[in-house]
Each structure stands twice: as C-alpha cells, then as structure tokens.
Short mmCIF file of C-alpha atoms in Angstrom, two decimals:
data_model
loop_
_atom_site.label_atom_id
_atom_site.label_comp_id
_atom_site.label_asym_id
_atom_site.label_seq_id
_atom_site.Cartn_x
_atom_site.Cartn_y
_atom_site.Cartn_z
CA MET S 438 -7.10 19.95 24.60
CA SER S 439 -6.48 22.84 22.41
CA GLU S 440 -6.93 22.53 18.58
CA VAL S 441 -3.41 22.74 17.82
CA ASN S 442 -2.55 19.69 20.14
CA VAL S 443 -5.24 17.58 18.44
CA PRO S 444 -3.73 15.03 15.96
CA TYR S 445 -4.35 16.07 12.43
CA ALA S 446 -6.40 13.09 11.64
CA ILE S 447 -8.79 13.47 14.34
CA ARG S 448 -9.36 17.34 13.63
CA THR S 449 -9.72 16.61 9.76
CA TYR S 450 -11.62 13.39 9.37
CA SER S 451 -15.16 12.39 10.66
CA PRO S 452 -15.46 9.66 13.30
CA GLU S 453 -16.91 7.37 10.61
CA ALA S 454 -14.07 7.95 8.36
CA LEU S 455 -11.58 7.20 11.03
CA LYS S 456 -13.42 3.98 11.88
CA THR S 457 -13.44 2.85 8.29
CA ALA S 458 -9.67 3.52 8.10
CA LEU S 459 -9.11 1.38 11.19
CA ARG S 460 -11.19 -1.37 9.56
CA LYS S 461 -9.16 -1.36 6.50
CA MET S 462 -5.94 -1.47 8.40
CA ILE S 463 -7.17 -4.54 10.22
CA LEU S 464 -8.45 -6.09 6.85
CA ILE S 465 -5.12 -5.62 5.29
CA ARG S 466 -3.50 -7.41 8.34
CA LYS S 467 -5.87 -10.25 8.22
CA PHE S 468 -5.92 -10.51 4.45
CA GLU S 469 -2.10 -10.98 4.48
CA GLU S 470 -2.25 -13.53 7.32
CA GLY S 471 -5.03 -15.33 5.62
CA ALA S 472 -2.95 -15.31 2.35
CA GLU S 473 0.13 -16.70 4.13
CA ASP S 474 -2.02 -19.36 5.64
CA CYS S 475 -3.49 -20.46 2.18
CA TYR S 476 0.13 -20.41 0.88
CA THR S 477 1.31 -22.73 3.76
CA ARG S 478 -1.65 -25.00 3.06
CA GLY S 479 -0.89 -25.26 -0.63
CA LEU S 480 -3.82 -23.39 -1.94
CA ILE S 481 -1.73 -20.59 -3.37
CA HIS S 482 1.23 -21.30 -5.55
CA GLY S 483 4.44 -19.10 -6.39
CA THR S 484 5.36 -16.40 -3.84
CA MET S 485 3.92 -13.38 -2.48
CA HIS S 486 5.27 -10.20 -0.72
CA LEU S 487 3.60 -9.38 2.62
CA SER S 488 3.21 -5.72 4.05
CA ILE S 489 2.30 -6.72 7.52
CA GLY S 490 3.44 -3.88 9.69
CA GLN S 491 2.91 -1.31 6.90
CA GLU S 492 -0.79 -0.80 7.07
CA ALA S 493 -0.69 2.88 8.31
CA SER S 494 1.16 3.92 5.15
CA ALA S 495 -1.26 2.33 2.64
CA VAL S 496 -4.54 3.48 4.28
CA GLY S 497 -3.20 6.89 5.53
CA SER S 498 -1.86 7.87 2.08
CA CYS S 499 -5.29 6.98 0.48
CA MET S 500 -7.67 8.84 2.93
CA SER S 501 -8.14 11.95 0.73
CA LEU S 502 -8.50 10.10 -2.60
CA SER S 503 -11.76 9.43 -4.52
CA ASP S 504 -12.24 6.76 -7.08
CA GLU S 505 -11.44 9.30 -9.85
CA ASP S 506 -7.90 9.64 -8.18
CA LYS S 507 -5.33 7.01 -9.27
CA ILE S 508 -2.64 5.01 -7.61
CA THR S 509 0.11 2.78 -8.84
CA SER S 510 1.34 0.03 -6.56
CA THR S 511 4.34 -2.34 -6.21
CA HIS S 512 4.97 -6.05 -5.70
CA ARG S 513 4.00 -5.37 -1.96
CA GLY S 514 0.73 -3.95 -2.87
CA HIS S 515 -2.02 -5.81 -1.28
CA GLY S 516 -2.43 -3.00 1.39
CA HIS S 517 -2.78 -0.49 -1.32
CA CYS S 518 -5.60 -2.39 -3.10
CA ILE S 519 -7.71 -2.68 0.12
CA ALA S 520 -6.96 0.96 0.80
CA LYS S 521 -8.48 1.87 -2.51
CA ASN S 522 -11.58 -0.21 -1.71
CA ALA S 523 -10.79 -3.46 -3.45
CA ASP S 524 -13.14 -6.52 -3.22
CA LEU S 525 -11.55 -9.04 -0.98
CA GLY S 526 -13.18 -12.10 -2.86
CA LYS S 527 -11.76 -11.09 -6.15
CA MET S 528 -8.42 -10.26 -4.69
CA PHE S 529 -8.30 -13.91 -3.09
CA ALA S 530 -9.56 -15.26 -6.30
CA GLU S 531 -6.64 -13.78 -8.20
CA PHE S 532 -4.29 -15.25 -5.74
CA PHE S 533 -5.83 -18.65 -6.47
CA GLY S 534 -5.49 -18.12 -10.05
CA LYS S 535 -9.50 -18.30 -10.50
CA ASP S 536 -11.49 -16.98 -13.16
CA THR S 537 -13.23 -14.61 -10.87
CA GLY S 538 -10.23 -12.76 -9.74
CA TYR S 539 -9.62 -9.06 -10.86
CA CYS S 540 -7.35 -10.32 -13.80
CA ARG S 541 -9.27 -13.51 -14.30
CA GLY S 542 -6.33 -15.42 -12.46
CA ARG S 543 -3.64 -14.15 -14.93
CA GLY S 544 -1.87 -11.84 -12.71
CA GLY S 545 -1.71 -13.23 -9.19
CA SER S 546 -0.58 -11.40 -6.05
CA MET S 547 1.80 -8.79 -7.82
CA HIS S 548 -0.48 -7.87 -10.61
CA ILE S 549 -3.80 -6.82 -9.08
CA ALA S 550 -5.54 -3.91 -10.78
CA ASP S 551 -9.03 -2.41 -10.29
CA VAL S 552 -9.18 0.59 -12.87
CA ALA S 553 -12.79 1.41 -11.69
CA LYS S 554 -11.58 2.32 -8.34
CA GLY S 555 -8.51 4.04 -9.72
CA ASN S 556 -5.97 1.35 -8.98
CA LEU S 557 -3.99 1.23 -12.02
CA GLY S 558 -2.32 -1.93 -10.87
CA ALA S 559 0.51 -3.38 -8.86
CA ASN S 560 3.84 -4.13 -10.55
CA GLY S 561 6.53 -6.81 -10.34
CA ILE S 562 9.22 -4.60 -11.75
CA VAL S 563 11.07 -2.43 -9.20
CA GLY S 564 10.25 1.08 -9.84
CA GLY S 565 7.89 0.04 -12.74
CA GLY S 566 4.92 2.20 -11.43
CA LEU S 567 6.91 5.38 -11.52
CA PRO S 568 6.64 6.28 -15.11
CA ILE S 569 3.24 4.71 -15.30
CA ALA S 570 2.07 7.36 -12.49
CA VAL S 571 3.74 10.21 -14.30
CA GLY S 572 1.74 9.07 -17.46
CA ALA S 573 -1.63 9.02 -15.45
CA ALA S 574 -0.97 12.46 -13.94
CA LEU S 575 -0.22 13.97 -17.59
CA SER S 576 -3.36 12.59 -18.86
CA ALA S 577 -5.31 14.15 -15.80
CA LYS S 578 -3.60 17.60 -16.60
CA ARG S 579 -4.19 17.46 -20.31
CA LEU S 580 -7.65 16.41 -20.10
CA GLY S 581 -8.47 18.70 -17.02
CA THR S 582 -9.99 16.04 -14.88
CA GLY S 583 -8.48 17.38 -11.59
CA ALA S 584 -7.49 13.71 -10.45
CA VAL S 585 -4.40 13.32 -8.64
CA THR S 586 -2.15 10.03 -8.83
CA ILE S 587 -0.27 8.63 -5.93
CA CYS S 588 2.65 6.68 -6.88
CA PHE S 589 3.80 4.01 -4.16
CA PHE S 590 7.19 2.67 -4.33
CA GLY S 591 9.78 1.09 -2.07
CA ASP S 592 13.09 2.30 -1.05
CA GLY S 593 14.84 -0.20 -3.42
CA ALA S 594 13.28 1.91 -6.27
CA ASN S 595 14.88 5.06 -5.38
CA ASN S 596 18.12 4.11 -6.96
CA GLU S 597 16.62 3.03 -10.19
CA GLY S 598 16.86 5.37 -13.24
CA ALA S 599 12.97 5.42 -13.60
CA PHE S 600 12.80 6.97 -10.10
CA HIS S 601 14.87 10.13 -11.24
CA GLU S 602 13.32 10.34 -14.71
CA ALA S 603 9.90 10.20 -13.24
CA LEU S 604 10.41 13.13 -10.60
CA ASN S 605 12.21 15.39 -13.10
CA MET S 606 9.59 15.00 -15.73
CA ALA S 607 6.67 15.43 -13.26
CA SER S 608 8.39 18.41 -11.83
CA VAL S 609 9.21 20.12 -15.21
CA TRP S 610 5.61 19.76 -16.30
CA LYS S 611 4.08 20.33 -12.71
CA LEU S 612 1.98 17.27 -12.96
CA PRO S 613 -0.62 16.14 -10.22
CA VAL S 614 1.39 13.39 -8.92
CA VAL S 615 2.45 12.48 -5.27
CA PHE S 616 5.40 10.03 -4.93
CA VAL S 617 5.14 8.05 -1.92
CA CYS S 618 8.27 6.11 -0.72
CA GLU S 619 7.36 3.34 1.62
CA ASN S 620 10.88 2.96 3.18
CA ASN S 621 10.87 -0.42 5.12
CA LYS S 622 14.75 -0.06 5.36
CA TYR S 623 15.55 -3.07 3.13
CA GLY S 624 15.44 -3.57 -0.64
CA MET S 625 15.19 -7.29 -0.56
CA SER S 626 18.20 -8.03 1.94
CA THR S 627 20.24 -4.75 1.21
CA SER S 628 19.64 -1.85 3.84
CA THR S 629 19.20 1.56 2.68
CA GLU S 630 22.30 2.48 4.57
CA ARG S 631 24.33 0.36 2.25
CA SER S 632 22.42 1.23 -0.93
CA THR S 633 21.68 4.76 -0.87
CA ALA S 634 23.98 7.98 -0.62
CA VAL S 635 21.48 10.30 1.10
CA LYS S 636 20.45 9.76 4.53
CA ASN S 637 16.86 10.25 3.80
CA ILE S 638 15.06 9.33 0.53
CA SER S 639 13.01 12.45 0.71
CA ASP S 640 16.24 14.60 0.41
CA ARG S 641 16.35 13.75 -3.22
CA ALA S 642 13.27 15.98 -3.78
CA VAL S 643 15.54 19.15 -3.67
CA ALA S 644 17.15 17.98 -6.83
CA TYR S 645 13.96 18.08 -8.65
CA ALA S 646 12.45 21.32 -7.23
CA MET S 647 9.71 19.76 -5.24
CA PRO S 648 8.85 19.43 -1.58
CA GLY S 649 10.26 16.49 0.31
CA VAL S 650 9.19 15.24 3.68
CA LYS S 651 9.86 12.20 5.90
CA VAL S 652 7.28 10.79 8.38
CA ASP S 653 6.81 8.15 10.80
CA GLY S 654 5.05 5.65 8.44
CA ASN S 655 3.58 3.71 11.33
CA ASP S 656 1.74 6.89 12.58
CA PHE S 657 -1.52 7.31 10.54
CA SER S 658 -2.08 10.66 11.41
CA ALA S 659 1.47 11.76 10.42
CA VAL S 660 0.93 9.94 7.29
CA THR S 661 -2.48 11.58 6.40
CA GLU S 662 -1.06 15.02 7.08
CA ALA S 663 1.97 14.79 4.95
CA VAL S 664 0.08 13.10 1.97
CA ASP S 665 -3.05 15.02 2.19
CA THR S 666 -0.81 18.17 2.02
CA ALA S 667 0.93 16.91 -1.18
CA VAL S 668 -2.43 15.98 -2.64
CA ALA S 669 -3.81 19.42 -2.20
CA ARG S 670 -0.79 20.98 -3.62
CA ALA S 671 -0.94 18.54 -6.69
CA GLY S 672 -4.58 19.21 -7.14
CA ALA S 673 -4.11 22.88 -7.19
CA GLY S 674 -1.68 22.68 -9.94
CA ASP S 675 1.44 23.39 -7.95
CA GLY S 676 3.22 20.21 -9.07
CA PRO S 677 4.57 17.00 -7.49
CA SER S 678 5.90 16.16 -3.85
CA LEU S 679 7.92 13.35 -2.42
CA VAL S 680 6.75 11.76 0.88
CA GLU S 681 8.90 9.22 2.51
CA ASN S 682 7.00 7.12 5.09
CA LEU S 683 9.51 5.45 7.25
CA THR S 684 7.96 1.95 8.17
CA TYR S 685 8.90 -1.78 8.34
CA ARG S 686 7.73 -5.10 7.05
CA TRP S 687 7.50 -7.84 9.79
CA ARG S 688 7.90 -10.67 7.26
CA GLY S 689 10.73 -11.19 4.94
CA HIS S 690 11.05 -9.91 1.39
CA SER S 691 8.90 -12.77 -0.13
CA LYS S 692 8.09 -16.28 1.19
CA SER S 693 11.53 -17.54 0.31
CA ASP S 694 13.38 -15.06 2.56
CA ARG S 695 15.08 -16.76 5.49
CA ASN S 696 15.66 -13.32 7.15
CA ARG S 697 19.35 -13.76 7.73
CA TYR S 698 20.38 -10.09 7.23
CA ARG S 699 18.42 -8.59 10.23
CA THR S 700 18.24 -9.48 13.89
CA LYS S 701 15.19 -10.69 15.87
CA GLU S 702 15.76 -7.84 18.20
CA GLU S 703 15.33 -5.48 15.36
CA ILE S 704 11.97 -7.28 14.13
CA SER S 705 10.86 -7.20 17.63
CA ASP S 706 11.43 -3.71 18.16
CA TRP S 707 9.55 -2.65 15.04
CA MET S 708 6.58 -5.07 15.98
CA GLU S 709 6.23 -3.10 19.25
CA ARG S 710 5.47 0.02 17.16
CA ASP S 711 2.53 -1.83 15.59
CA PRO S 712 0.56 0.69 13.46
CA ILE S 713 -2.79 -0.81 14.04
CA LEU S 714 -2.35 -0.80 17.92
CA GLN S 715 -1.26 2.87 17.46
CA MET S 716 -4.31 3.80 15.43
CA THR S 717 -6.57 1.86 17.98
CA GLU S 718 -5.19 3.73 20.84
CA LEU S 719 -5.59 7.14 18.92
CA LEU S 720 -9.23 6.49 18.24
CA VAL S 721 -9.93 5.08 21.70
CA SER S 722 -8.22 8.04 23.41
CA HIS S 723 -10.23 10.56 21.54
CA LYS S 724 -13.39 8.67 22.02
CA ILE S 725 -13.90 8.07 18.31
CA ILE S 726 -14.33 4.21 19.02
CA SER S 727 -14.83 2.02 21.96
CA GLU S 728 -13.10 -1.05 23.05
CA ALA S 729 -16.23 -3.02 22.37
CA GLU S 730 -16.41 -1.64 19.06
CA VAL S 731 -12.97 -2.55 18.27
CA GLU S 732 -13.71 -6.17 19.26
CA ASN S 733 -16.56 -6.07 16.77
CA LEU S 734 -14.38 -4.94 14.06
CA GLN S 735 -12.02 -7.78 14.86
CA THR S 736 -14.82 -10.36 14.74
CA GLU S 737 -16.39 -8.97 11.54
CA THR S 738 -13.28 -8.62 9.64
CA THR S 739 -12.18 -12.13 10.38
CA GLN S 740 -15.58 -13.43 9.03
CA ALA S 741 -15.01 -11.03 6.02
CA ILE S 742 -11.56 -12.85 5.25
CA LYS S 743 -13.20 -16.22 5.75
CA ASP S 744 -15.95 -15.43 3.16
CA ALA S 745 -13.41 -14.11 0.65
CA VAL S 746 -11.29 -17.24 0.93
CA GLU S 747 -14.37 -19.37 0.52
CA PHE S 748 -15.53 -17.29 -2.48
CA ALA S 749 -12.08 -17.94 -4.16
CA ALA S 750 -11.87 -21.51 -3.30
CA ALA S 751 -15.36 -22.26 -4.82
CA SER S 752 -14.55 -20.19 -8.07
CA PRO S 753 -14.01 -21.90 -11.22
CA ALA S 754 -10.58 -22.04 -12.84
CA PRO S 755 -9.87 -20.60 -16.15
CA GLN S 756 -10.72 -22.73 -19.12
CA LEU S 757 -7.69 -23.91 -21.16
CA GLU S 758 -9.02 -22.51 -24.32
CA ASP S 759 -9.17 -19.13 -22.84
CA ALA S 760 -5.44 -19.18 -21.77
CA ILE S 761 -4.41 -16.23 -23.83
CA ARG S 762 -7.58 -14.21 -23.38
CA PHE S 763 -7.82 -11.37 -20.92
CA VAL S 764 -4.18 -10.69 -21.01
CA TYR S 765 -4.76 -7.43 -23.16
CA THR S 766 -7.86 -5.38 -23.32
CA GLU S 767 -10.49 -7.48 -25.13
CA GLY S 768 -10.32 -6.67 -28.90
CA ALA S 769 -6.83 -4.98 -28.73
CA ALA S 770 -4.94 -8.06 -29.79
CA ALA S 771 -6.86 -8.53 -33.02
#
C-alpha cells in the first residue's frame, strides 16, 4: 500500500499511541454504560447526558494535545474528560456526589474539571464553554505559552449568540483555539434541519474568516487529520478553525428522553457505524493490534470500570459543615 493510501492516523501516530486511543474509546463506552447502570440502580441521582456512539470525536480530537493544551467541554462531556486522561475513580466519585470526586462532589456529571490535565471543565449551559475557550486562548497568546485550546460544543450551540461572538473575537485576534462541533443531529429533540439555516455548521466559518471543515465524526482517522491540522495552524499563530464532527448519540438527550422524535431505524443505522468497531478494524487491518490484544483490552477496561465504581461507592460523602466549601477556589470567597 502506497503512503498516500495509508490513513492519516496510521501514518502519523505510533502503534502504542493508537492502541492507547482505542483503549480510551473503549473506556468511554464502558464508563458511560457503567454510569447508566449505576443510575438505574439508584446509586447516582439527577440525570446525565451520555455520548455513547461519539467516542471517535472525543479521542481523535485530543490526540495531538499535551497537558499544557486546554479543552472546554459540554454537558455531554464524559468522553472529553477521559480523552484528556481523567482519573476514572474521581469521575465516578463526582457522579456519586462523594468527597473524593474531581469537584468534591459539588459538580456532578455536567461539571467535571481537571485543570492539571488541561480540562477547564464541562458546562451545563449550552454554548457556555465557547467564551471560556476564547479567554483561555487569549491568555495563552498574551503569555506566550504556546498552548492551544480545543472548544467542544454541540450542534445546538451553533445558534447561540456566544458561538458567533466567540468565533468573531477569536478570528479578529488570531487566537490559538480550535472550535470542534460535535454535530449529533439533534439539540435535545430538535434536528439541525429544523433549527439551522445553513446545511453544514462548518459553513459558518467563512463569516469569520477561518477554515471550516466537516468530517465523519465516527472515523477516528478523519477526525485526527482535521483537528490536528487545525491545532497546528493555531499553534503556528495563524488563528482559529472550525471543525464539524458529524456523529450520533445512541441514547437520548438525557435519562428523561423518551426518544419520540427519531425512529428506531435511524438509531439502528447509526449504531451500525459504531466508531469503536471501525477503529478496531482499522488497527487490526494494519496489523497495529491483534484480535487477542483487543480481547485483553475489553477485559482490562471492564475491570478498570469496576474498580472505579467500587472506589466511588466506598468513598466518604461530603461533611455537612463543608457544604459551602470547595465551590470557589479556596480563599477567594474571603
């Protein structure tokens, strides 16, 4: 096979990096399945927004990032956390409302942050991460750190004012930020065809003088190629880009969603495009990984999730007298 016919990810990343990427994708799937099971058993209260089916978008987008590079996430952000090397035990502890969670149990599913790894946090506000990402990119440019910020957002956010303000400001100041739209076709129950004037969300990039590209968000290699190109451009000082990863969530918007706005046939069709199976086939076909190694990954990740759930279940609950602590940076409230 000639070099030009080899998928981007295969010719760009080492076998170990690709195996790690597959492991992360499997972990995301199993983490969310585990979270769903814990919710059903009454161990997690409130709701959650699962990204099962979108694993290639999260992991592929973060491939070229270091801990110094930043991300901002969304209410459907568990995959972003794991892609940015989050600790599974701390994530589950946060879900369980335990003191050992990333935010000491104060944030829950939609508000996990891990600043040490460059994860500036998930956000329950639609489009809420967009201005934060621009601020992080402005800081990096002014301080000369060389860090790039990836801003994840969903298709529902592209009609928010913050989206247009963020893209405009980032372009005017040539900030090192990459806007990654995870277009899973529905903002809650409203399809993009009904909500958005343009056919492709990436088409909106032209209004802000930046590159815009749409890719198959279930194709790991396609995602890495598009986002890596945008990250390199941002890091070189050439400004922001907009990448649209076309993907699909297998589950409803949240646990209260009864899925009456889409057909079983549509869901089934997208499930056949499983990004984890595609990634597995890619690596096996290029002899990066064997079938036996894939089986070992499945076994190892299942145990990792079990251990993380046990850690969370055994962790202490926050003390009542500390109820208003750890909401702000310690000392800031005084």
